[in-house]
XYZ file of C-alpha atoms in Angstrom:
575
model
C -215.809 64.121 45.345
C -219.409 63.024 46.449
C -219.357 66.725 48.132
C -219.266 68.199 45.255
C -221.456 66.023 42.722
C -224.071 66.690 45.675
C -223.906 70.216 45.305
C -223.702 70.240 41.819
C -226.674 68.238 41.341
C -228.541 70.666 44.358
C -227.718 73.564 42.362
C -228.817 72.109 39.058
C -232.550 71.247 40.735
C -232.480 74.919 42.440
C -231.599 76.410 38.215
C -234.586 73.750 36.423
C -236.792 74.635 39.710
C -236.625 78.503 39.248
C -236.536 77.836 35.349
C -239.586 76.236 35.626
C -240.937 79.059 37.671
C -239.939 81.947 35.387
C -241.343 80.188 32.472
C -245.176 79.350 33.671
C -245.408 83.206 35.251
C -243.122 85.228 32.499
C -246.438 87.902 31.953
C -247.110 88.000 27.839
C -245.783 91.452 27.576
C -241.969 89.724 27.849
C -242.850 88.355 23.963
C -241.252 89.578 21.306
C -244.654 90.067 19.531
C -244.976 92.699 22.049
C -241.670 94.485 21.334
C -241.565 98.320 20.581
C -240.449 98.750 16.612
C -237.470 100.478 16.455
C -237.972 102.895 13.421
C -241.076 103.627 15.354
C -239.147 104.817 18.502
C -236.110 106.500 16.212
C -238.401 108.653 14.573
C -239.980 110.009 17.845
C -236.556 110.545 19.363
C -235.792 111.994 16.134
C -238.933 114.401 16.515
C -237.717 115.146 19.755
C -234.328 116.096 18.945
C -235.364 118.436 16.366
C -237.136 120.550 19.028
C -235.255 123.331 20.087
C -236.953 123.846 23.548
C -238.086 120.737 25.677
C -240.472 120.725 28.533
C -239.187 118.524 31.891
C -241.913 115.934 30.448
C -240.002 116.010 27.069
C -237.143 115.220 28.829
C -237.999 112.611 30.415
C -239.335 111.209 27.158
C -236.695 111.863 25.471
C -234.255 109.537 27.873
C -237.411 106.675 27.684
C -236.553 106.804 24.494
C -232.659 107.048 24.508
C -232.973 103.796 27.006
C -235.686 101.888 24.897
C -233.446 101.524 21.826
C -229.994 101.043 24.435
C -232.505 97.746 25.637
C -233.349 96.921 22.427
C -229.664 96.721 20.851
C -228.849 94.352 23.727
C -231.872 92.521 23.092
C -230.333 92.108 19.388
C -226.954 91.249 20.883
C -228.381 88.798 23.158
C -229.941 86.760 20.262
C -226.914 86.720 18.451
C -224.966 85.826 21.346
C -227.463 82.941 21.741
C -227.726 81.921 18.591
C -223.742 81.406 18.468
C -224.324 79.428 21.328
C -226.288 76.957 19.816
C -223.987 77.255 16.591
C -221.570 75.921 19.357
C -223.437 73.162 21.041
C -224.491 71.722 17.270
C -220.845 71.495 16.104
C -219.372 70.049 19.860
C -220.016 66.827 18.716
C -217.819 67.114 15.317
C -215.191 68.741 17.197
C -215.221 66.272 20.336
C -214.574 63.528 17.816
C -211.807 65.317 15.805
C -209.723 66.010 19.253
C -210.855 61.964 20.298
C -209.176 61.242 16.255
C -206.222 63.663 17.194
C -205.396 62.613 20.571
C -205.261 59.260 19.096
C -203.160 59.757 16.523
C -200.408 61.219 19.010
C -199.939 57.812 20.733
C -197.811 56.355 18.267
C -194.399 57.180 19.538
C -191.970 58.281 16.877
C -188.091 56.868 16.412
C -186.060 58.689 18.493
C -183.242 57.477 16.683
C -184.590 57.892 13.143
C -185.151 61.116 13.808
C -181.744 62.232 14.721
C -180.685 60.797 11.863
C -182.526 62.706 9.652
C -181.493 65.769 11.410
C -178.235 64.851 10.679
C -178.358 65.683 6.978
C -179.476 68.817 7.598
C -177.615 71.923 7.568
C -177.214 74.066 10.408
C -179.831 76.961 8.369
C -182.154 74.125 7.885
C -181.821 73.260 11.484
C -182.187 76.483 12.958
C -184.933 77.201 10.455
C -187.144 74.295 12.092
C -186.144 75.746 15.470
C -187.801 78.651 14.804
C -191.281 77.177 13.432
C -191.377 74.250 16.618
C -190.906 77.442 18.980
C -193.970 79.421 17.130
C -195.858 76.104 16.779
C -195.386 75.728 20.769
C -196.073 79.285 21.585
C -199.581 78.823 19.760
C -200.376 75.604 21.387
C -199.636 77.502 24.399
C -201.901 80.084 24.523
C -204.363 77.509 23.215
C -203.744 75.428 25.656
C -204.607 78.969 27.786
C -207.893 79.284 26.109
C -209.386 75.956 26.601
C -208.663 76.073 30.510
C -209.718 79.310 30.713
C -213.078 78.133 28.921
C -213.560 75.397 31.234
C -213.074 77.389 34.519
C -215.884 79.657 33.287
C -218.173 76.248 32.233
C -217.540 74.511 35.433
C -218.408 77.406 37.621
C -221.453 78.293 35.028
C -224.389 76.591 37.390
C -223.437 79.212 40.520
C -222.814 82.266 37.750
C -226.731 80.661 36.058
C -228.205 80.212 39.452
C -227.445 84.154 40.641
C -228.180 85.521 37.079
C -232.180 83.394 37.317
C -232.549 85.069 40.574
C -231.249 88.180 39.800
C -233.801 88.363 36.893
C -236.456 86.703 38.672
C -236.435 89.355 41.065
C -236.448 92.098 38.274
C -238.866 90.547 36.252
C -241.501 90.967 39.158
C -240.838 94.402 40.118
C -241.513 95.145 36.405
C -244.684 93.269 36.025
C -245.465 95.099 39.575
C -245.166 98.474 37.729
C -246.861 97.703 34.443
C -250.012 96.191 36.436
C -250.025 99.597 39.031
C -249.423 97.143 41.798
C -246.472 98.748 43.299
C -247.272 100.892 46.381
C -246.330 104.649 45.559
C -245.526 104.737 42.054
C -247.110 106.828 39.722
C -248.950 106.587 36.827
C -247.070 105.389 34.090
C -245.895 107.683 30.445
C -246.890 105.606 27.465
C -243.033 105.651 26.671
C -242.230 104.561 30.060
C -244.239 101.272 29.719
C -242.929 100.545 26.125
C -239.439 100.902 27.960
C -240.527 98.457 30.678
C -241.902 95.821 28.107
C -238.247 96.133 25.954
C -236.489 95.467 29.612
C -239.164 92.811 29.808
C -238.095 91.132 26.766
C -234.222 91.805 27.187
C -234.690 89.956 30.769
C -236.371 87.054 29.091
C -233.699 87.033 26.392
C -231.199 86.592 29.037
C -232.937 83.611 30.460
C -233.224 81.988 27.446
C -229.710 82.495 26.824
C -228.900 80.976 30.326
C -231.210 78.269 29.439
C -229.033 77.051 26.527
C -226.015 77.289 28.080
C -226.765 75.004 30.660
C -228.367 72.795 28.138
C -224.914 72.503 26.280
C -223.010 73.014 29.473
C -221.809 68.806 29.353
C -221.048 68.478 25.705
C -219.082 71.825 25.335
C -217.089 71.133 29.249
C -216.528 67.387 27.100
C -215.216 68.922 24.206
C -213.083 71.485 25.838
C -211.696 68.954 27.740
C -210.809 66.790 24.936
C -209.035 69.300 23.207
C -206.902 70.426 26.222
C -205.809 66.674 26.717
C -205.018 66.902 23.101
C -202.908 70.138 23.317
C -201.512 69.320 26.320
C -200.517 66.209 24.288
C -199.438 68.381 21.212
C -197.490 70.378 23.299
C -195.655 67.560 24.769
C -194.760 66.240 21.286
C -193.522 69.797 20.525
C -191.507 70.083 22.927
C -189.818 66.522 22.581
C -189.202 67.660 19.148
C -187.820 70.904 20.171
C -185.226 69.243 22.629
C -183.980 66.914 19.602
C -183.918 69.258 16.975
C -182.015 71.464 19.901
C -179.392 68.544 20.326
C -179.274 68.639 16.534
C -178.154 72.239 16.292
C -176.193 71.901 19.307
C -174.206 69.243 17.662
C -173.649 71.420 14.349
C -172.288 73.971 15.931
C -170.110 71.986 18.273
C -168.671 70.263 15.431
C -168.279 73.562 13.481
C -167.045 75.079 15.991
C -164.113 72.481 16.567
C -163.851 72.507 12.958
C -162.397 76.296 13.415
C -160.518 75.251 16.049
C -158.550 72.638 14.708
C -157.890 75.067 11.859
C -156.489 77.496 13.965
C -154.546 75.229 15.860
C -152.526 73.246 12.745
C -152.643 75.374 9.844
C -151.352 74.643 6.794
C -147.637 75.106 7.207
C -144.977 72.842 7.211
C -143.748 71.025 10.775
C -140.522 73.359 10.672
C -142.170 76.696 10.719
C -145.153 75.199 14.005
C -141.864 74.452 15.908
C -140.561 78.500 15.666
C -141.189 79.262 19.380
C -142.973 82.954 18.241
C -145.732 80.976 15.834
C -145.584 77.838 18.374
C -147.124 80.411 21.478
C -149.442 82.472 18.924
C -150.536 78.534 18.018
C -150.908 78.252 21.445
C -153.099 81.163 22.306
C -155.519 80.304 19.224
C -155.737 77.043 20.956
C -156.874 78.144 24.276
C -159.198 80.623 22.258
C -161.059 77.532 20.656
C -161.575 75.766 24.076
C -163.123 78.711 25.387
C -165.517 78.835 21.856
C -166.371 75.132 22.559
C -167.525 75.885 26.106
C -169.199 79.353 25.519
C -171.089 77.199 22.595
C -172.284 74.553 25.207
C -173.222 77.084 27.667
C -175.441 79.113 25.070
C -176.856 75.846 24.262
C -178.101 74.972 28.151
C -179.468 78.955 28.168
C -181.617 78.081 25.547
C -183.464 75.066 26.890
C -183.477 76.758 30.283
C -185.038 79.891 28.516
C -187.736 77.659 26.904
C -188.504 75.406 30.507
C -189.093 79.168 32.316
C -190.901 80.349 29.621
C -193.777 77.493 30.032
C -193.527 77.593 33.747
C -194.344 81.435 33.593
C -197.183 80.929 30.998
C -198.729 78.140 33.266
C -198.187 80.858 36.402
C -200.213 83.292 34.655
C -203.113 81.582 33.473
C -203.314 79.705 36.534
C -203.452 82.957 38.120
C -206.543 83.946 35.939
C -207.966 80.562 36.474
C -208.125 81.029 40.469
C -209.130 85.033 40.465
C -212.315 83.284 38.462
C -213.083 80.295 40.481
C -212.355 82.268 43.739
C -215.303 85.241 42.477
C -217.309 82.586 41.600
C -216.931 79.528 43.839
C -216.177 81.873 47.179
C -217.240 79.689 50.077
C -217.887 76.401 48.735
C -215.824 72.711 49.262
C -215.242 72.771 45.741
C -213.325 75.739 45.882
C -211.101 74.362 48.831
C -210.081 71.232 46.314
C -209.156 73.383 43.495
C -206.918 75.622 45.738
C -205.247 72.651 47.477
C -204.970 71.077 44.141
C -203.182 74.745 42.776
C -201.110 74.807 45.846
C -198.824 71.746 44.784
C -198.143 73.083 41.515
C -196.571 76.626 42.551
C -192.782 76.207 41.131
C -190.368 76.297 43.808
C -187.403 79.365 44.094
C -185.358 76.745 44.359
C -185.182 75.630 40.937
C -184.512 78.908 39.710
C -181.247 80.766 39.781
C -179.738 83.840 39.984
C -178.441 85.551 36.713
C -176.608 88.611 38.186
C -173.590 87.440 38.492
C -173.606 85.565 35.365
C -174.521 88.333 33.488
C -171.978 90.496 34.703
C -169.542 88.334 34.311
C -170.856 88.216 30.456
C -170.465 91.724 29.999
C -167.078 91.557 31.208
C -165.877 88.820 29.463
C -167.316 90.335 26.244
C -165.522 93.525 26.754
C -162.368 92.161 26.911
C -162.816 90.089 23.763
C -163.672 93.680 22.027
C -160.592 94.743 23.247
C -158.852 92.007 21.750
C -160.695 92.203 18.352
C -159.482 96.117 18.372
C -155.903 95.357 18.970
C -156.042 92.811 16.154
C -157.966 95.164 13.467
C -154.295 95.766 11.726
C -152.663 92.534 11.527
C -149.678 93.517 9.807
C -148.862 96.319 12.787
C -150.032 93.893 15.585
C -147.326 91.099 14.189
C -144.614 93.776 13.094
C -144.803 94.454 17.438
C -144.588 90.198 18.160
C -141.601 90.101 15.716
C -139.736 93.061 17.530
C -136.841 91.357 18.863
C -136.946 88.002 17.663
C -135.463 89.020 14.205
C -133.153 86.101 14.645
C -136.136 83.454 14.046
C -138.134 85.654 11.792
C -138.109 85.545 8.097
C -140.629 85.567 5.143
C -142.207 82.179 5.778
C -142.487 82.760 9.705
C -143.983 86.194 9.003
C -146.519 84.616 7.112
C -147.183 81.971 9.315
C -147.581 84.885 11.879
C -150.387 86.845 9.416
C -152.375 83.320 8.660
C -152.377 82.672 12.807
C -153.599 86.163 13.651
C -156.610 86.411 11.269
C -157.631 82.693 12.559
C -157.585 84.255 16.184
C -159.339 87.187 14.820
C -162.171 85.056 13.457
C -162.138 82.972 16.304
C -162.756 86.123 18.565
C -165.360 87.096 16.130
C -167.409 83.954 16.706
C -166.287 83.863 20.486
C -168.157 87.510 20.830
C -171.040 86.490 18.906
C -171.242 83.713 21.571
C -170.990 85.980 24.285
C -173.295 88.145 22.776
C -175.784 85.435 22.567
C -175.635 84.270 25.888
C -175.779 87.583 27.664
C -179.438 88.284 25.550
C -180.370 84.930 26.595
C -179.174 85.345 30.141
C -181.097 88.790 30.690
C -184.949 86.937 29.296
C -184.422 84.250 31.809
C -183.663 87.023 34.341
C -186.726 88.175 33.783
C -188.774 85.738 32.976
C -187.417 84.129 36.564
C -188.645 87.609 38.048
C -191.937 87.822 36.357
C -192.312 83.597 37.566
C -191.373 84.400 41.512
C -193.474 87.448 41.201
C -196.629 85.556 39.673
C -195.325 82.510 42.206
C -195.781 85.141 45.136
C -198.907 86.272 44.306
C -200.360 83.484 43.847
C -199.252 81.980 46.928
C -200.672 84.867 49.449
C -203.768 84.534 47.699
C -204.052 80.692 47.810
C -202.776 80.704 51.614
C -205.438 83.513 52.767
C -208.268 81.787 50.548
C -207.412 78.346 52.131
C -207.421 79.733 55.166
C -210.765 81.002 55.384
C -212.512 79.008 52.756
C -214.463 75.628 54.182
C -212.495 72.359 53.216
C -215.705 70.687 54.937
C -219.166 69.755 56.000
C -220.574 72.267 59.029
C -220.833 70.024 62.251
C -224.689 70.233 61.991
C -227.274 67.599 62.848
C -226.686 65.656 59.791
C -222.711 65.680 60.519
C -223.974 64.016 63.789
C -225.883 61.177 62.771
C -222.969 60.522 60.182
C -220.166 60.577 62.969
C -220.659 57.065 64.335
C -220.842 55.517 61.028
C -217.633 57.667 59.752
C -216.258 56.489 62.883
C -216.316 53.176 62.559
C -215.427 53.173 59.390
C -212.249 55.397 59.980
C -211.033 52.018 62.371
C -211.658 49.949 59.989
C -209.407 51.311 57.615
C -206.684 51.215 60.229
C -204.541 48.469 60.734
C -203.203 48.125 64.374
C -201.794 44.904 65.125
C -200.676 43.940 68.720
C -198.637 41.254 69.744
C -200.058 40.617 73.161
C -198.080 37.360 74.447
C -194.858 39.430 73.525
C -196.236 42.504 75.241
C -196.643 40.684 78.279
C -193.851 38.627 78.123
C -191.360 42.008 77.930
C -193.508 45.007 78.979
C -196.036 44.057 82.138
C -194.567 44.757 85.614
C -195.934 46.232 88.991
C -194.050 49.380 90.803
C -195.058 50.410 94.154
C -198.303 52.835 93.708
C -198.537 52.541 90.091
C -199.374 50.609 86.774
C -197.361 50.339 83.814
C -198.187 48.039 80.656
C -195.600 48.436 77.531
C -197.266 49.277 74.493
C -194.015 49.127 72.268
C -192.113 45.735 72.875
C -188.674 46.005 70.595
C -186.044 43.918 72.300
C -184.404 46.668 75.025
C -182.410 46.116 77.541
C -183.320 48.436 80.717
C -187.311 47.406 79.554
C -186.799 43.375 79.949
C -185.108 44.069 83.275
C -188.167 46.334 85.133
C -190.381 43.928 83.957
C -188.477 40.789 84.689
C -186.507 41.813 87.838
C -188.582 40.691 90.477
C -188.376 37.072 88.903
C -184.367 37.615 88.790
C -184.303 36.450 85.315
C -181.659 38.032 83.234
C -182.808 40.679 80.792
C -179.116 42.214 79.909
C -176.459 40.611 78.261
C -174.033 39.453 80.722
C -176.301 39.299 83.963
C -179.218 39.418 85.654
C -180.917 42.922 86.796
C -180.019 42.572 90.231
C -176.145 41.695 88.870
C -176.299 44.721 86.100
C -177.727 47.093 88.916
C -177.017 45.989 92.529
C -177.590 49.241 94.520
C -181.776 48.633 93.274
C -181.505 45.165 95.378
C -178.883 45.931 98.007
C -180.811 46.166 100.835
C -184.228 43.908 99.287
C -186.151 47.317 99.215
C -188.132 47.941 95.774
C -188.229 51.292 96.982
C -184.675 52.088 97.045
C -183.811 51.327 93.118
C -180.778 52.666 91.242
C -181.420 56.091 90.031
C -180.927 55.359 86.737
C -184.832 53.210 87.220
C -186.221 55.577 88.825
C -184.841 58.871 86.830
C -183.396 60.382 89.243
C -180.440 63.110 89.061
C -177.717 60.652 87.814
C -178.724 59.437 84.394
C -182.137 61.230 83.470
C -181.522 59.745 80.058
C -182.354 56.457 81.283
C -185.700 57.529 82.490
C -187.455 58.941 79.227
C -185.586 55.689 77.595
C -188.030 53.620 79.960
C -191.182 56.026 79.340
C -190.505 55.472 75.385
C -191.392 51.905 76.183
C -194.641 52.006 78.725
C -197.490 53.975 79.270
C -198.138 55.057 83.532
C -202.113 54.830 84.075
């Protein structure tokens, strides 16, 4: 952070410095006192163009001319653009305090339950209707949203665009001021329309600087404003969609009921218990039943496909204007430890392909499903055929109230199968946009990560080790082991890790209670480090003969237990 409030204050002394500069030496013909008239030049293009032979020196007058009134039209466009500008700085205080008011006014936190109450009078039109006009609300906040960040990427990386555009001009400024005084080696003498097209290029450079001069004077209260109203979209947008999800559950709930409404219908219709029990209308009863299960759970699932739709949606919005955000920054910023923080920063916020998933399968499994429900719908488009064929052979249990019966049950399944298909229907549209919104996202996702990974690995994420680095270092240093906290508990490391073997040192640096540990460095002594004996009991061929030299190999770490060996390393450092 101090990095880069260094280098942003550097570059804002380099921009006043070379303002400064261009200012005392801009040469009197860059006024707009001196500025060509336009009618004046129009008329002798005019002339020009009339002619129906021109000379080579007509010519070239003739695209003087052409040029001097292309400059002056951007010299027009540049005041205008500048005087927007300054429209823009003198209302940033008005607006900063309306977002300030707005943001404010979003941290009451509405009744969660209140509100779903409310929603609960409403009808499922009413509720669908308010669906529609959160979604359109959101989608506008959203590419708000998109247009304030976008704004502030190109304010915050304004002082490096300002500081190449003063040099840029600086540079051209002098080379014109060389050619109007004759002080440029080899160039010849200048037309008359020549030098009134160097004095409008003049004044168009100086135009420019003025313009870059007032956008860096408003450069704080606009990146304030801007910033203000994001946090107050964002904030807006948040709201939205907390609205969205309970005027979701809302509709959700409608339909659910609805939809178990119908089903309940088909399953006890209105006929007396004597006709339900006939075992023909009993297993159509039956078949309507299963029919309203599967309407209930095709009704939940379209429900989840819709918030899923919406979630993706944002994510792949985000993607892409983060993607525009970092192609900026990265022309911009190329090179510099600010740049390194932003792509770090971008780098955590790539959505993972785990959280997305596949919609193949479920899609063809839609189209399936749906199919066969057409089928059905077809095979029940005459009723009185399709029950004539259930009653064939049953005419024992059939008569004129079972027949009936029969015709009620059928158009129930027929409407069910009518909503169950408009269901389907619903979910396989909704199914394909994730699809490919989850496409476009991994795509965006991909890009965006081969272009963060190459930039991060070439960009600097620090200081170059130069002399200043190396007067720092100690300091840094220092202060890098202060911040650590090492604690050693050296009566216990001695106690349980100091010992001497033949040739060599070893001192414990990590003293948790272990067994083969407490017996190297107590053994000598004879004291018992191992439950149930001392280390001349626990490992008698190491003391068989009284040579230290001649341990068990499982001390030494030798071919019969090398486990034991890097178990005893784990717990002492050899010097």
């Amino acid at each position: 952070m101090l990095h880069t409030i260094s280098r942003q204050r550097a570059t804002f002394i380099f921009i006043i410095t070379l303002l400064c500069f261009i200012g005392l030496f801009s040469p009197v013909q860059g006024r707009a006192a001196d500025l060509p008239d336009r009618a004046e030049v129009q008329s002798q293009l005019n002339t020009l163009n009339k002619q129906k032979e021109l000379t080579p020196q007509d010519k070239l007058v003739q695209q003087d001319l052409t040029q001097t009134l292309e400059t002056l039209d951007k010299i027009e466009r540049i005041k205008s653009e500048t005087a927007q500008l300054r429209q823009q700085v003198e209302q940033a205080p008005a607006k900063l305090r309306q977002a300030v008011e707005s943001l404010n006014n979003l941290s009451d936190v509405p009744n969660d339950d209140a509100t779903r109450k409310t929603l609960s009078t409403l009808s499922l039109r009413q509720l669908e209707s308010r669906v529609t006009q959160t979604l359109d609300d959101l989608q506008n906040a959203q590419n708000d949203l998109a247009t304030y960040n976008s704004q502030l990427v190109s304010l915050q990386t304004q002082p490096e665009r300002v500081q190449n555009a003063m040099f840029n001009a600086s540079q051209q400024l002098q080379q014109i001021r060389n050619r109007l005084n004759g002080t440029s080696v080899g160039d010849e003498t200048l037309r008359p329309t020549q030098q009134v097209l160097l004095q409008a290029q003049q004044a168009l450079l100086n135009a420019q600087i003025e313009q870059q001069r007032k956008s860096l004077e408003g450069n704080t209260i606009l990146q304030d404003t801007l910033q203000k109203q994001r946090d107050y979209v964002t904030a807006w947008s948040n709201r939205l969609e907390h609205q969205l999800q309970l005027l979701q559950e809302a509709v959700n709930s409608k339909r659910l009921t609805l939809t178990e409404k119908t089903a309940q219908e088909a399953v006890t219709p209105d006929e007396t218990a004597r006709i339900q029990a006939n075992p023909l209308v009993k297993q159509e009863l039956d078949i309507n039943h299963q029919l309203s299960e599967k309407l209930i759970q095709a009704t939940e699932n379209g429900n989840q496909l819709v918030q899923r739709n919406i979630q993706v949606k944002n994510w792949l919005d985000r993607a892409l204007q983060s993607e525009r955000d970092i192609k900026e920054q990265i022309s911009v910023l190329r090179g510099s430890l600010l740049l390194s923080r932003i792509l770090y920063q971008q780098q955590q916020t790539l959505p993972s392909a785990d959280e997305l998933q596949d919609m193949t399968n479920r899609i063809a499994d839609l189209r399936l499903e749906q199919f066969e429900v057409n089928q059905q719908r077809d095979a029940l488009f005459q009723s009185d055929a399709f029950v004539a064929k259930l009653e064939e052979g049953h005419s024992s249990e059939v008569n004129d109230e079972v027949h009936a019966a029969l015709l009620e049950v059928i158009d129930m399944r027929r409407e069910l199968l009518d909503q169950f298909n408009k269901q389907l229907g619903n979910q396989l549209m909704m199914a394909i946009n994730l699809q490919i919104n989850q496409q476009q996202l991994m795509s965006v996702s991909s890009s965006l990560k081969e272009i963060l990974t190459q930039q991060i690995f070439w960009v600097n994420s620090n200081k170059p080790m130069d002399w200043e680095w190396i007067k720092a270092f100690p300091e840094a240093l220092k202060g890098q082991f202060k911040a650590m906290k090492i604690t050693v508990n050296w009566e216990k490391s001695v106690a349980c890790g100091v010992c001497r073997f033949p040739g060599r040192f070893t001192a414990a640096v990590d003293c948790r209670p272990h067994p083969l540990a407490s017996a190297v460095a107590q053994g000598l002594s004879g004291k018992a480090c191992f439950p149930g004996g001392t280390a001349a009991q626990r490992y008698p061929t190491a003391y068989a003969e009284g040579d230290p030299d001649r341990s068990d190999p499982r001390l030494t770490g030798g071919a019969v237990d090398s486990g034991y060996r890097s178990d005893l390393t784990h717990h002492a450092v050899k010097y």
